[in-house]
Each structure stands twice: as C-alpha cells, then as structure tokens.
Tab-separated table of C-alpha atoms (C1' of nucleotides) in Angstrom:
chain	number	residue	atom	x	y	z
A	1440	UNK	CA	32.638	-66.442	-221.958
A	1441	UNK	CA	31.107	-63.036	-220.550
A	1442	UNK	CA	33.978	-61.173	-218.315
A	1443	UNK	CA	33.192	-60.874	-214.859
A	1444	UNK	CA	34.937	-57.149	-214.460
A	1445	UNK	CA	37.118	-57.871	-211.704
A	1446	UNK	CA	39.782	-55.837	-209.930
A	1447	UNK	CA	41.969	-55.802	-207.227
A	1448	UNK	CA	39.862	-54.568	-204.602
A	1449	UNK	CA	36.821	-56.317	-205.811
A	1450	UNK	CA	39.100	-59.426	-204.847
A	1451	UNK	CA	39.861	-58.005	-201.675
A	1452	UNK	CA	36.263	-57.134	-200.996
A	1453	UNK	CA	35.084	-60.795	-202.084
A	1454	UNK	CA	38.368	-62.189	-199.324
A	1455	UNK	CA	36.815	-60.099	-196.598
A	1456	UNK	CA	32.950	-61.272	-197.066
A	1457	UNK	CA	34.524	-64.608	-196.927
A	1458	UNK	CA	35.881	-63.845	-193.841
A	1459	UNK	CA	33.067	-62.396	-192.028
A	1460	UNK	CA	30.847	-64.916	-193.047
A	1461	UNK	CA	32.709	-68.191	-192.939
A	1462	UNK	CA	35.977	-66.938	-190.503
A	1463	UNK	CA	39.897	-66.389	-191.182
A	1464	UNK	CA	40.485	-70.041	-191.646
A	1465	UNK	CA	38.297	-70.096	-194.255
A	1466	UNK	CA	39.900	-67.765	-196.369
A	1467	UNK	CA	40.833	-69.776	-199.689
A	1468	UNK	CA	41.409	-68.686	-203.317
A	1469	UNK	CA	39.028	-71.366	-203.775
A	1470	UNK	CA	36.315	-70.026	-201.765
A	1471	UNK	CA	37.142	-66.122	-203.033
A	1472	UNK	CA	36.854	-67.257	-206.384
A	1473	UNK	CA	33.446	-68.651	-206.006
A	1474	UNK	CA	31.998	-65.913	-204.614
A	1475	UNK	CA	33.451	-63.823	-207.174
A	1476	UNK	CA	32.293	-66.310	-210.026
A	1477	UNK	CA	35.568	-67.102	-211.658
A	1478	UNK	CA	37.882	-70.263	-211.888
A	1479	UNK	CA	40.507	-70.159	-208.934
A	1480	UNK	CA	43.505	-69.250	-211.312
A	1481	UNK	CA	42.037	-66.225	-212.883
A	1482	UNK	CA	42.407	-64.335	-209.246
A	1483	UNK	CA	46.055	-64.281	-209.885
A	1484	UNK	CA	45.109	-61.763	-212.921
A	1485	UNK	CA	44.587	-59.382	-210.005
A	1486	UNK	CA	46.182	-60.861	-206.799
A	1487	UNK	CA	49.682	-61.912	-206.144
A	1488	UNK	CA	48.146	-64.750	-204.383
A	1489	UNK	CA	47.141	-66.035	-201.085
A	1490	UNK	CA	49.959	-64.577	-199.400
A	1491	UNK	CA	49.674	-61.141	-200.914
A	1492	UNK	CA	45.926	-61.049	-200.791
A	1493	UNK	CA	46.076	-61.746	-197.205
A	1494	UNK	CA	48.648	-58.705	-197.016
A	1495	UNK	CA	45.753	-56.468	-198.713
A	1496	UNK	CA	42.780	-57.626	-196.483
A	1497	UNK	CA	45.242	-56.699	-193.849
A	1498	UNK	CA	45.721	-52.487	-195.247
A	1499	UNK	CA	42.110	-52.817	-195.816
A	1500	UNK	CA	40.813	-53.797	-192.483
A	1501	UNK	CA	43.500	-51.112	-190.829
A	1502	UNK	CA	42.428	-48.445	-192.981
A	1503	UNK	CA	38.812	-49.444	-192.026
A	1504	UNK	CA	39.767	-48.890	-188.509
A	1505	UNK	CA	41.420	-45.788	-189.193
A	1506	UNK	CA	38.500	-44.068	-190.721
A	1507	UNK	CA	37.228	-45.256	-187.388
A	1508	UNK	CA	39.448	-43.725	-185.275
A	1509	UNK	CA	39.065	-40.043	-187.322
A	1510	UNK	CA	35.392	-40.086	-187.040
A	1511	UNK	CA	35.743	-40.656	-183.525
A	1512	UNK	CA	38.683	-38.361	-182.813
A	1513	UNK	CA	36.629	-35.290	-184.557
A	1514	UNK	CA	35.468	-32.765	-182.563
A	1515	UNK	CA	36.829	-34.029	-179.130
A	1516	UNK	CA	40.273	-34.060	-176.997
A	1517	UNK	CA	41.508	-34.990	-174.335
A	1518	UNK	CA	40.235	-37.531	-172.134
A	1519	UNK	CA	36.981	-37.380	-174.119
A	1520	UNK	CA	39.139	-38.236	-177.646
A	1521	UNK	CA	40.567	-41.342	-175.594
A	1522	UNK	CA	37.906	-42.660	-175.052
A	1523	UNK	CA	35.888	-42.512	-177.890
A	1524	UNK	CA	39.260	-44.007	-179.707
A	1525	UNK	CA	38.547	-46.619	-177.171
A	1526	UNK	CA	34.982	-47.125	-178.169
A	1527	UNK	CA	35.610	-47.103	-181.948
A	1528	UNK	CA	38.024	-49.705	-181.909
A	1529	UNK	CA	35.586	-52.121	-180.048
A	1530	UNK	CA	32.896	-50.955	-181.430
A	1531	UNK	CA	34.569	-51.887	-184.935
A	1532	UNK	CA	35.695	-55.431	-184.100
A	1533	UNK	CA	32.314	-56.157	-181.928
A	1534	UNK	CA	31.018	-55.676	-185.296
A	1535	UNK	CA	33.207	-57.327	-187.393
A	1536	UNK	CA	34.523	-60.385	-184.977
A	1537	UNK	CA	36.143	-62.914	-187.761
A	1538	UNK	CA	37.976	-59.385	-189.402
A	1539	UNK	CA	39.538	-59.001	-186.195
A	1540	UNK	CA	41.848	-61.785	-186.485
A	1541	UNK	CA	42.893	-60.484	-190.147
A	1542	UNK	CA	44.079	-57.323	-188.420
A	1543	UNK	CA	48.358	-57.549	-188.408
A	1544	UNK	CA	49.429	-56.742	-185.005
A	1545	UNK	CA	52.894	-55.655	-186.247
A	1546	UNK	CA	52.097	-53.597	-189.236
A	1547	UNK	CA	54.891	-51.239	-188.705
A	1548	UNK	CA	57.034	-53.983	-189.779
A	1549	UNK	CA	56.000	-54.470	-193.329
A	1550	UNK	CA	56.568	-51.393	-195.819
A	1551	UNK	CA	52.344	-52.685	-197.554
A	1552	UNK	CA	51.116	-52.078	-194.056
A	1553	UNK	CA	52.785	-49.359	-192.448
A	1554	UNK	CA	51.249	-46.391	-193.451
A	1555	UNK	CA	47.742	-47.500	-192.599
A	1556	UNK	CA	49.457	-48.008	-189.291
A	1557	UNK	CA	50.739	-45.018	-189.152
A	1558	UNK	CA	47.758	-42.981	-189.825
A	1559	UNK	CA	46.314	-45.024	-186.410
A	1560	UNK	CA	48.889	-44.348	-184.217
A	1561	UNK	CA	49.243	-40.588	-185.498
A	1562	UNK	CA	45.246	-39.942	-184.455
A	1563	UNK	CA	45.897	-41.598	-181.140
A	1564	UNK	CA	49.337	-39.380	-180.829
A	1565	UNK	CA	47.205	-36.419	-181.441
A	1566	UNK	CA	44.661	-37.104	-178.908
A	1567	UNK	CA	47.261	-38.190	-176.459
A	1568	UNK	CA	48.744	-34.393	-176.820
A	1569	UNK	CA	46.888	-32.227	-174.228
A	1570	UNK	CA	49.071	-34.617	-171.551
A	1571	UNK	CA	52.495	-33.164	-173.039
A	1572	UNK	CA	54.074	-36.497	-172.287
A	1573	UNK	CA	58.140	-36.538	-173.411
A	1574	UNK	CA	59.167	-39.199	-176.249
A	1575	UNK	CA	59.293	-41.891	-173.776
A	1576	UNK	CA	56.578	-41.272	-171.362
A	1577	UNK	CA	54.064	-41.049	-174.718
A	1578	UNK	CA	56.153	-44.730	-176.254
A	1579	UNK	CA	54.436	-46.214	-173.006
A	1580	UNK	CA	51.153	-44.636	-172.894
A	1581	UNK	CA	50.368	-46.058	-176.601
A	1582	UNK	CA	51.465	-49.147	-175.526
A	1583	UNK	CA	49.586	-49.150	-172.365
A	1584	UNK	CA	46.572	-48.310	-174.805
A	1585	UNK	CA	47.031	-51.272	-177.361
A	1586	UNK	CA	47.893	-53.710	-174.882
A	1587	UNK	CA	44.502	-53.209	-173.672
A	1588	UNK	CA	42.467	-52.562	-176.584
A	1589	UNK	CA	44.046	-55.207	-178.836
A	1590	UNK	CA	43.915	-57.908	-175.431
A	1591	UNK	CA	40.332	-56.767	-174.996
A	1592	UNK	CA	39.025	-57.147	-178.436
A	1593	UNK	CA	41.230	-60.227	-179.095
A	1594	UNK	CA	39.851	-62.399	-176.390
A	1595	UNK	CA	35.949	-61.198	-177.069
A	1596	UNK	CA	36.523	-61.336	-180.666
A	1597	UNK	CA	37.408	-65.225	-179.835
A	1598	UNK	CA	34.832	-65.538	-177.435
A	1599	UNK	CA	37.328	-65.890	-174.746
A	1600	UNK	CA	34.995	-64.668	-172.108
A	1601	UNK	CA	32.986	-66.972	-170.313
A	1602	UNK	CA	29.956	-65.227	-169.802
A	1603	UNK	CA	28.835	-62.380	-171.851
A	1604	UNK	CA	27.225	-59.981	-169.083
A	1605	UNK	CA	28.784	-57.034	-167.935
A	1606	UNK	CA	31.313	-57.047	-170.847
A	1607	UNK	CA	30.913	-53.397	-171.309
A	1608	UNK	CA	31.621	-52.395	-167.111
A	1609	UNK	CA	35.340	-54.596	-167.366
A	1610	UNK	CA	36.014	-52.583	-170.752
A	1611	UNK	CA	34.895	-49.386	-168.749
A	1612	UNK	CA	37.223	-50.600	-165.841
A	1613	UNK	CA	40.359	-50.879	-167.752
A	1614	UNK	CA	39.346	-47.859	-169.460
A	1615	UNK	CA	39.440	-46.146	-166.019
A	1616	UNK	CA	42.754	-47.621	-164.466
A	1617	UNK	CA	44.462	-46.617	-167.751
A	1618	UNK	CA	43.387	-42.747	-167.384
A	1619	UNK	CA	44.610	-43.404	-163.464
A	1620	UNK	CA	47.848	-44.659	-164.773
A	1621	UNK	CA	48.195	-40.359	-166.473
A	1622	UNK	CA	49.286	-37.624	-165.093
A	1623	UNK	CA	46.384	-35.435	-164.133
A	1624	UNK	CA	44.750	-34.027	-168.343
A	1625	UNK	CA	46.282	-30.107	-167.550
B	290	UNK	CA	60.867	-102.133	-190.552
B	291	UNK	CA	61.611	-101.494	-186.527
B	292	UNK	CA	59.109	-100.123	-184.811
B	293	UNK	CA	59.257	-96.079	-183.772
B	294	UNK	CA	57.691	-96.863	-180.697
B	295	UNK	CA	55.389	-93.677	-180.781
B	296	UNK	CA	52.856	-92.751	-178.244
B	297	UNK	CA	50.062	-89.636	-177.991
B	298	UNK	CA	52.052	-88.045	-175.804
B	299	UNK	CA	55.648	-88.215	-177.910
B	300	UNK	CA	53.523	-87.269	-180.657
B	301	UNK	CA	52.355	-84.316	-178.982
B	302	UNK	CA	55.798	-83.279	-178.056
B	303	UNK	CA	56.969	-83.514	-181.631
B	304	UNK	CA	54.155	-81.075	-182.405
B	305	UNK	CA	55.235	-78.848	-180.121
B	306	UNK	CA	59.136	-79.011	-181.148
B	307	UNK	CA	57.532	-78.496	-184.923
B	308	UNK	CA	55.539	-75.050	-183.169
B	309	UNK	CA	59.047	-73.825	-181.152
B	310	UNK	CA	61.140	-73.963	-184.292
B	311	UNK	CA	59.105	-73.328	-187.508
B	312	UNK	CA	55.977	-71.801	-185.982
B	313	UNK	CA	52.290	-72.581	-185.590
B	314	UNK	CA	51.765	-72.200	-189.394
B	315	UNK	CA	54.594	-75.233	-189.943
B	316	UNK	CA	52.436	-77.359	-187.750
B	317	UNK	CA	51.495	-80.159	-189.873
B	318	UNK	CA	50.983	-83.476	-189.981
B	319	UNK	CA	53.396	-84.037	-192.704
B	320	UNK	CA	56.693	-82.091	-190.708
B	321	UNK	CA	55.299	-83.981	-187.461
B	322	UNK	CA	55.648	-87.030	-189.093
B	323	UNK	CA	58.833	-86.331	-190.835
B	324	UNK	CA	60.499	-85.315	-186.790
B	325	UNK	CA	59.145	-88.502	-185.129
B	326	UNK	CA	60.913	-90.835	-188.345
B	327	UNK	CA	57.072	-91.918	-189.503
B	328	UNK	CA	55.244	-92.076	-192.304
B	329	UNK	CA	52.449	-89.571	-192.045
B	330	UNK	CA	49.320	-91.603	-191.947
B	331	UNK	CA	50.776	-93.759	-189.049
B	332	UNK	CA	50.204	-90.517	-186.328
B	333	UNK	CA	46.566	-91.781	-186.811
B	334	UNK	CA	47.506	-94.520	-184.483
B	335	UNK	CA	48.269	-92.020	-181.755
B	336	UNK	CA	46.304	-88.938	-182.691
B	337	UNK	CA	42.767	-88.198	-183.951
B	338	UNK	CA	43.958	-85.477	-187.009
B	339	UNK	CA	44.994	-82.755	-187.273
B	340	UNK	CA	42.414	-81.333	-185.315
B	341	UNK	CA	42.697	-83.210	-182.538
B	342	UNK	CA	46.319	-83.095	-182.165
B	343	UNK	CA	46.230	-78.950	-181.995
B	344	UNK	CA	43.417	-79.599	-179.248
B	345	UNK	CA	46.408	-81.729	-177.100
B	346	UNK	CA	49.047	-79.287	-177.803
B	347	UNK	CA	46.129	-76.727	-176.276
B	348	UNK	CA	46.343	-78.781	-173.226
B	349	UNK	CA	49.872	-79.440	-173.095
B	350	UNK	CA	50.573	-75.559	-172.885
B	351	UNK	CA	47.404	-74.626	-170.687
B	352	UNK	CA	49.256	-76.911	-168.226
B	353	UNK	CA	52.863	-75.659	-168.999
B	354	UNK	CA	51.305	-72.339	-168.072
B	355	UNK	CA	49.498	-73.765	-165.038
B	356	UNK	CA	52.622	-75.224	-163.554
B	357	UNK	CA	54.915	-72.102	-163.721
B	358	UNK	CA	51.740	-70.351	-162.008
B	359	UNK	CA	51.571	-72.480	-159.375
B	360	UNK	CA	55.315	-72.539	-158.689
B	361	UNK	CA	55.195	-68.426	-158.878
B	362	UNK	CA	51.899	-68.556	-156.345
B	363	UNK	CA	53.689	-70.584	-153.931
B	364	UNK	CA	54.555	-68.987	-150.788
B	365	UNK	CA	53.820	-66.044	-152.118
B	366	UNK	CA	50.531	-63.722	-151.216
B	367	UNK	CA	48.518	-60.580	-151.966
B	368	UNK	CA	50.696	-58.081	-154.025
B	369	UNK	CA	53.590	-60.579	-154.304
B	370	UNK	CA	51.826	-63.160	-155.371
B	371	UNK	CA	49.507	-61.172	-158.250
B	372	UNK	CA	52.956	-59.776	-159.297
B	373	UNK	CA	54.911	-63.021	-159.464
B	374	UNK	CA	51.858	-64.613	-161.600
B	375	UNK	CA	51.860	-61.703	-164.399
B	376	UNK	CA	55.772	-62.041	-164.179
B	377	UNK	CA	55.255	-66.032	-164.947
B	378	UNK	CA	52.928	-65.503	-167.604
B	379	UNK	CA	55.253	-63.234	-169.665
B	380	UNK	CA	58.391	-65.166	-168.673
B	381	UNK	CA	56.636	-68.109	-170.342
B	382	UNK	CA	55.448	-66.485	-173.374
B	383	UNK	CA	58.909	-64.643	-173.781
B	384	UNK	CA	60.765	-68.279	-173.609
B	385	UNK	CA	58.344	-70.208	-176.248
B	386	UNK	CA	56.788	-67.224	-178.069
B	387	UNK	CA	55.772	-69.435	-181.440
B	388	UNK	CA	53.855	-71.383	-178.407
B	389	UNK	CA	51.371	-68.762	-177.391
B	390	UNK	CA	49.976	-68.986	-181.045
B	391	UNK	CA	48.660	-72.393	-179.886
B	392	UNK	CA	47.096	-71.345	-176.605
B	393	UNK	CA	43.369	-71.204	-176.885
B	394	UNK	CA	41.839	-68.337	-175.745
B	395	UNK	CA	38.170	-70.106	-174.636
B	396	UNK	CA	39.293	-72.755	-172.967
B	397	UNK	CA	36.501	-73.214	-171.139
B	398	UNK	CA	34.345	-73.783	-173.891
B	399	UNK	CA	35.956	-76.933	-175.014
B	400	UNK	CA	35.517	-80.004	-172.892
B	401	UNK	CA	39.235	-81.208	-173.183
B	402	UNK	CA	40.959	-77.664	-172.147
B	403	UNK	CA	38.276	-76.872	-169.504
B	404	UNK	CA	39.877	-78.996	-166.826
B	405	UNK	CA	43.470	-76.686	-167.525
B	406	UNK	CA	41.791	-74.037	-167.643
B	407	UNK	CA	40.102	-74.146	-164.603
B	408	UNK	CA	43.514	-74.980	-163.086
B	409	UNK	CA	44.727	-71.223	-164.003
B	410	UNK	CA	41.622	-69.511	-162.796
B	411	UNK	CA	42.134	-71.415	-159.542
B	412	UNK	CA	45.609	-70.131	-158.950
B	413	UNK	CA	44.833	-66.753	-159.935
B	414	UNK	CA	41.219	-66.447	-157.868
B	415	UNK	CA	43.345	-68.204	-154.760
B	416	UNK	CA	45.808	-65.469	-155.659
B	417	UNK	CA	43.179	-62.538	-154.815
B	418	UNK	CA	41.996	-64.356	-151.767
B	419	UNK	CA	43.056	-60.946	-149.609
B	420	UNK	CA	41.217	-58.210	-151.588
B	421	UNK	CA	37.605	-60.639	-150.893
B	422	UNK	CA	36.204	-58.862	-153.690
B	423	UNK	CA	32.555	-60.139	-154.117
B	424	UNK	CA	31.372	-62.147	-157.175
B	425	UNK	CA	31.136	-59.704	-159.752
B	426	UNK	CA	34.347	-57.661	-158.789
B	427	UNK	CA	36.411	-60.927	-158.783
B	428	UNK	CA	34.844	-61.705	-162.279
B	429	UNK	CA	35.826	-58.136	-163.649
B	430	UNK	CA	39.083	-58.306	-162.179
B	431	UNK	CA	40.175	-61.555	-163.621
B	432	UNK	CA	38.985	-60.124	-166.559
B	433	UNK	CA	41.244	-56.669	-166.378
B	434	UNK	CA	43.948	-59.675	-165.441
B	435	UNK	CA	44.304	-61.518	-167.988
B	436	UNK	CA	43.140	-58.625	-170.730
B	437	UNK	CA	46.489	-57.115	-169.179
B	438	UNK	CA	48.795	-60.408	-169.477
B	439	UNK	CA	46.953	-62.031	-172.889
B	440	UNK	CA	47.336	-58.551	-174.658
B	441	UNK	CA	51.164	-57.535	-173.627
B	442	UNK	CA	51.926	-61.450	-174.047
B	443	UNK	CA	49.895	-61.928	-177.509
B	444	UNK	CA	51.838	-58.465	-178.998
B	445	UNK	CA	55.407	-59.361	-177.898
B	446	UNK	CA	55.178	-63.226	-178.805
B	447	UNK	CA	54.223	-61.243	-182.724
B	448	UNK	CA	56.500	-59.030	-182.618
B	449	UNK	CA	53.550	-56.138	-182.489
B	450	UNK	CA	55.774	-53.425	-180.548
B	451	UNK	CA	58.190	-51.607	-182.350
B	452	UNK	CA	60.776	-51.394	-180.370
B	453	UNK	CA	62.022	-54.143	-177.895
B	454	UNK	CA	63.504	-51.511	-175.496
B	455	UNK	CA	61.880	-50.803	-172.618
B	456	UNK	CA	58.991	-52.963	-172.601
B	457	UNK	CA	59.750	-54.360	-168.916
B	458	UNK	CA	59.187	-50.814	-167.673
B	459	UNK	CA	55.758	-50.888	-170.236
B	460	UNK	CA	54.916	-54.377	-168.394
B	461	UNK	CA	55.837	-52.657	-164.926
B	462	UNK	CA	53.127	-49.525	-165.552
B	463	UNK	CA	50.343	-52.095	-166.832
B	464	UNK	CA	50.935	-53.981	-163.842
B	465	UNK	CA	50.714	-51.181	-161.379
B	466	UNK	CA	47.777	-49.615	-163.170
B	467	UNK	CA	45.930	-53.445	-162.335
B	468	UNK	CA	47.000	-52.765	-158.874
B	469	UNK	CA	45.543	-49.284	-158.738
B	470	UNK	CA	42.397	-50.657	-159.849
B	471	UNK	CA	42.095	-52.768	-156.977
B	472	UNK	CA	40.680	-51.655	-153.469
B	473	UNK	CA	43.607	-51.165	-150.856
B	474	UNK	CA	45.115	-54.528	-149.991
B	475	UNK	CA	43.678	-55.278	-146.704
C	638	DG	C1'	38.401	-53.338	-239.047
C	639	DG	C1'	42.413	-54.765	-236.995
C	640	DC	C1'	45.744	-55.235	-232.920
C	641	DG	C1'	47.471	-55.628	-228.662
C	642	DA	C1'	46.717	-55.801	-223.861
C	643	DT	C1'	43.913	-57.806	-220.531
C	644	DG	C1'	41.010	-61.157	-218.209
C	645	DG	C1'	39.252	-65.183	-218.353
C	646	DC	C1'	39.820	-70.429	-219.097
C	647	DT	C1'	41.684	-75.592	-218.774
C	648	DA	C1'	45.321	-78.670	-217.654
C	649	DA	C1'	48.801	-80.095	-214.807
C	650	DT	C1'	52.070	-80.191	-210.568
C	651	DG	C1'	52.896	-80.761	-205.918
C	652	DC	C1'	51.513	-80.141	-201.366
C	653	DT	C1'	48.187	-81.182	-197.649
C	654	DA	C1'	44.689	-84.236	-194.576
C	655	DG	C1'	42.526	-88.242	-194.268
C	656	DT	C1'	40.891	-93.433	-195.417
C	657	DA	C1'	41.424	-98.357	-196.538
C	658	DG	C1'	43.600	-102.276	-196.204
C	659	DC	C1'	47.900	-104.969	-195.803
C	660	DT	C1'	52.136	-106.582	-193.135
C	661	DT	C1'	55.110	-106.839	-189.477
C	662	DT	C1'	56.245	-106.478	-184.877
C	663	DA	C1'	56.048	-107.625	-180.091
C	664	DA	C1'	53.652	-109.182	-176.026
C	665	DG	C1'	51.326	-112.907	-173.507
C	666	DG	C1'	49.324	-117.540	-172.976
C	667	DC	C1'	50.159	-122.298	-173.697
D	405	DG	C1'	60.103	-121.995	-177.094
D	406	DC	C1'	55.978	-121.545	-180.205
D	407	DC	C1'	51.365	-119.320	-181.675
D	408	DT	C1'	47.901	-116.171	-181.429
D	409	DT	C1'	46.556	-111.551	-181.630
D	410	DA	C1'	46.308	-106.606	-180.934
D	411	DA	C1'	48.899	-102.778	-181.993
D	412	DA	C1'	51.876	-100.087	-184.948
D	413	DG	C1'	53.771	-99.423	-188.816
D	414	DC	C1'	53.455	-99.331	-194.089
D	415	DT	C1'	51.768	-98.293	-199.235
D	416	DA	C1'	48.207	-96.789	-202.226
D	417	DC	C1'	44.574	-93.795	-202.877
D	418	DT	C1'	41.132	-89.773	-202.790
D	419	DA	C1'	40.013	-85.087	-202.474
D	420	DG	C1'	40.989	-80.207	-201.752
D	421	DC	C1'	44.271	-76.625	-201.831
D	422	DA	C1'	47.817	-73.057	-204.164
D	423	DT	C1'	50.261	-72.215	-207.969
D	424	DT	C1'	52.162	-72.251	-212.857
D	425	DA	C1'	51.839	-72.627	-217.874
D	426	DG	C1'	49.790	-71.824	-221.820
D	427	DC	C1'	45.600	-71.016	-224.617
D	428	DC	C1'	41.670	-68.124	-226.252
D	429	DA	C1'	38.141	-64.649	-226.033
D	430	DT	C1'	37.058	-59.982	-225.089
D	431	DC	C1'	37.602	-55.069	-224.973
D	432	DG	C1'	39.658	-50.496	-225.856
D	433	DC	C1'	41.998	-47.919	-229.067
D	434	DC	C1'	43.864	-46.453	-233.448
DNA sequence: GGCGATGGCTAATGCTAGTAGCTTTAAGGC
DNA sequence: GCCTTAAAGCTACTAGCATTAGCCATCGCC
C-alpha cells in the first residue's frame, strides 16, 4: 500500500484539471479521486468535502485571476491600466472557459473567499485612481466594470454567442462606452 | 390509488415552484415528485429525465421573458422602447431571481429553446428599428445589449454586489452608457 | 527500535437518476 | 351498462454519488 503524498492543494489542483477537462458539472470526489489515484474516502484526509473543496477551487481560481490582474496593472495607469485589467480578465477565462463558471460571483460574502476578492477589487481601485472619483461615484464605476466583464466572459465562456467573429470589436465596444461613461482621465 | 392527473406542463410548473423556493440546486426529480403528490419514477410519464425537464423549464422562462418584452415593446419606440426592455429584463430577474439560474445562455444552439429565443431577438432587433444600424452594428449592439442586461441581471439574481443600495442608479449609468454607444437617434 | 500521528483502505448508509414490469384507472366503442 | 385498452400510476431494482466509521499500514521522530 505505497502512499500517494497527497495534500490539500494537490486535491485542489487534481478538482481544477477535472474541471477544465471534463467541465463544472463534472466535478465529483469520485472523479478527483481517480485522477489523484486514491479511493474516494481518503480525499476527506485533506478536504472537508465536496462542499469545501468547491469553496477552495473557488480562492484558487480568484487568486489565479488576481495574479492576473497585477501583472497587467504593472507598469501602466490610467486608461491604459483599465484596459489591460480588461484584457487580463478575458484573456484568463478565454483560456480557461469551464474555470470560469467555478469563479464565485459574490466572494465578498464568504470570510474563505474574501480576501482573494479583495486583492481584485483593490488593483482595479488603484487603477481607477487617476479619475479621483468620491466613494460613490468609484461604488458605480466598479460595478459598471464587472457588470461588463463578468456578463462578457460569462456568456462566451458558455458559448452564448452565436457566431464567433468579431468577438474581440463588441468587447472593444463596451470597452469604449464604459471609458465614455468617465469623466474626462485629468 | 386516485389518479394525480399530471401532465408535462404541471410537471414543469412544479419544477419551477421547486427552482423559486429552494433554488436551482434543489431541482430534482425526487422534491418534484414529492410537490406534485407522485412517486418519483411516475414523472417519466410526463417528462424525459432530468435532463429533459431542465430543457422545458429553459423554455418556460425564455418565454416568461419573451412575454414581459413584448408587453414593455408595445407602443413604445426608439429610446423608450430600448429603455422599457432593459427595465423588463431586470424587473423579471429581480421578481424570480433563483429563476435566472435556469435560463440558458445559448439558446440558440439547442433546437427546443431556439424558437424562444428567436422570439427575444425579434423584439429587441424590432426595438432598434430607428437607429437602421447595418448588419454588423446591429449584431454588436445586441451583443453590448444583452452583455449589459445578462451581466447586471446574472450578479444581482447571486447576490454578487455588495451592497443592495443604489444599484437602480448603477442600472441607470449602464443603460445610458448603451445609449451613448449608439449613433444619434434619428 | 518503538510510538504516535497521518494517510491510506474497505464496508456500509442514504441519497440521487433511471429502468422494468405490474396494476389500476378512466375513456370510448359496443 | 359492460369490456377493451391506452395511459398513469405503483413497487422493486440497479448504479453512481457523498459521506461516515473504523481498520491498518506507513512515516517521522525520539
């Protein structure tokens, strides 16, 4: 009975191959513990189960995103930092499609996932800052942001567009009208 | 042993009462079963599976969704019209949030959801009659459309912003920035 | 070398979807 | 008013899933 040298993270590793490969719905204990080469039971020597590895594929895929945003964020501001963000967070789920739909949309809400959370919206706070927008002004221009990012990458990620083609001129589009929808960058 | 005098359609409705109250997650055959007083393996009288029965609840909302457009379009045009649609969509998704979980994004892709589909894309391309954009500007435009509406509507039925307060005004901005994208309104 | 913690296992429970085959109901023809 | 028959229910069963309990082998450390 050789030991297979598991730990968490190799578990949460294993869960998101599974995903990419095979989709969210076929995220099983079952399937995870195949691929990792152990009985089904034995991931609960490293996972609270389904629920909670779920939870961890979730801080894992918005950390991944994250490290996205900083790369992108480095060495640019203004509307130049936007839109790289912008880039990066397509680029990331045009990449990893199945992921996509592992990503929490509220993650402020549970204490696991907030602080990957918060290290996303703190980049796109920082890049938002040459506009000087007041408390409420920025709560709405973040939003404005998601709401087309996250409805953007949702619907390709599901293949909700019909055709393809010019995919990358809409994204540039709604990139555009939200700049328009600032106050001139100072 | 009286007969529950089931039919597709009650059975679909049951589904749907299962999605309002316990969520899209709760939808199963079993708790369907349980609401419409039937043993479980009698739905198969009615229904195809699982499966199939999430593919009718598709169409059953797609077609919710299509009526409240249509009623919004009507004798309304141009601006009016475009705003009364976006206002629809959100009023719907606000009302039956757990619902929106179990409206397809591709509906075009699948043979049983096209024909709803369609229906939407109908009211909305009628809807931008005035600006006669050509081919490819309609096709962008629907696109910036419903990224707008799917991504606001798919974050608020999950409870993705943080705070509730204020996100009419957030709706309002996204709206005017579609506008803004638009050629003046002839 | 021994000991305890750790990481694996098998066995078993209870939930799910789905299938097979039986029985009763109810509708329609005579 | 009866008799046939299709439809609509049922029970019993299989197979896959998550999860728990409890056992045993391995590894690190003293």
């Amino acid at each position: 009975m050789p030991r297979a040298g598991l730990s968490t993270q190799a578990v949460v590793q294993a869960a998101v191959d599974v995903i990419d490969e095979h989709g969210i719905d076929a995220l099983t204990l079952a399937a995870v513990a195949t691929r990792c080469g152990v009985a089904a039971p034995s991931l609960y020597k490293h996972v609270g189960g389904l629920a909670e590895l779920k939870t961890q594929v979730g801080v894992r895929v918005l950390n991944e995103l994250a490290d996205r945003f900083a790369a992108a964020a480095m060495g640019r501001s203004g509307r130049d930092a936007i839109t790289a963000l912008m880039h990066a967070y397509r680029a990331y789920v045009t990449a990893h499609p199945a992921r996509y739909a592992a990503m929490p949309v509220d993650p402020l809400h549970h204490p696991e996932l907030a602080a990957a959370g918060i290290r996303q919206l703190e980049i796109i706070q920082a890049a938002l800052r040459p506009w000087q927008l007041d408390a409420a002004a920025q709560i709405h221009t973040i939003r404005r942001l998601r709401v087309i990012a996250h409805g953007f990458a949702s619907l390709e990620s599901a293949g909700g567009f019909g055709l393809p083609t010019d995919l990358d001129e809409t994204y540039q589009q709604l990139i555009d009208a939200f700049f328009d929808s600032l106050p001139a960058h100072p």
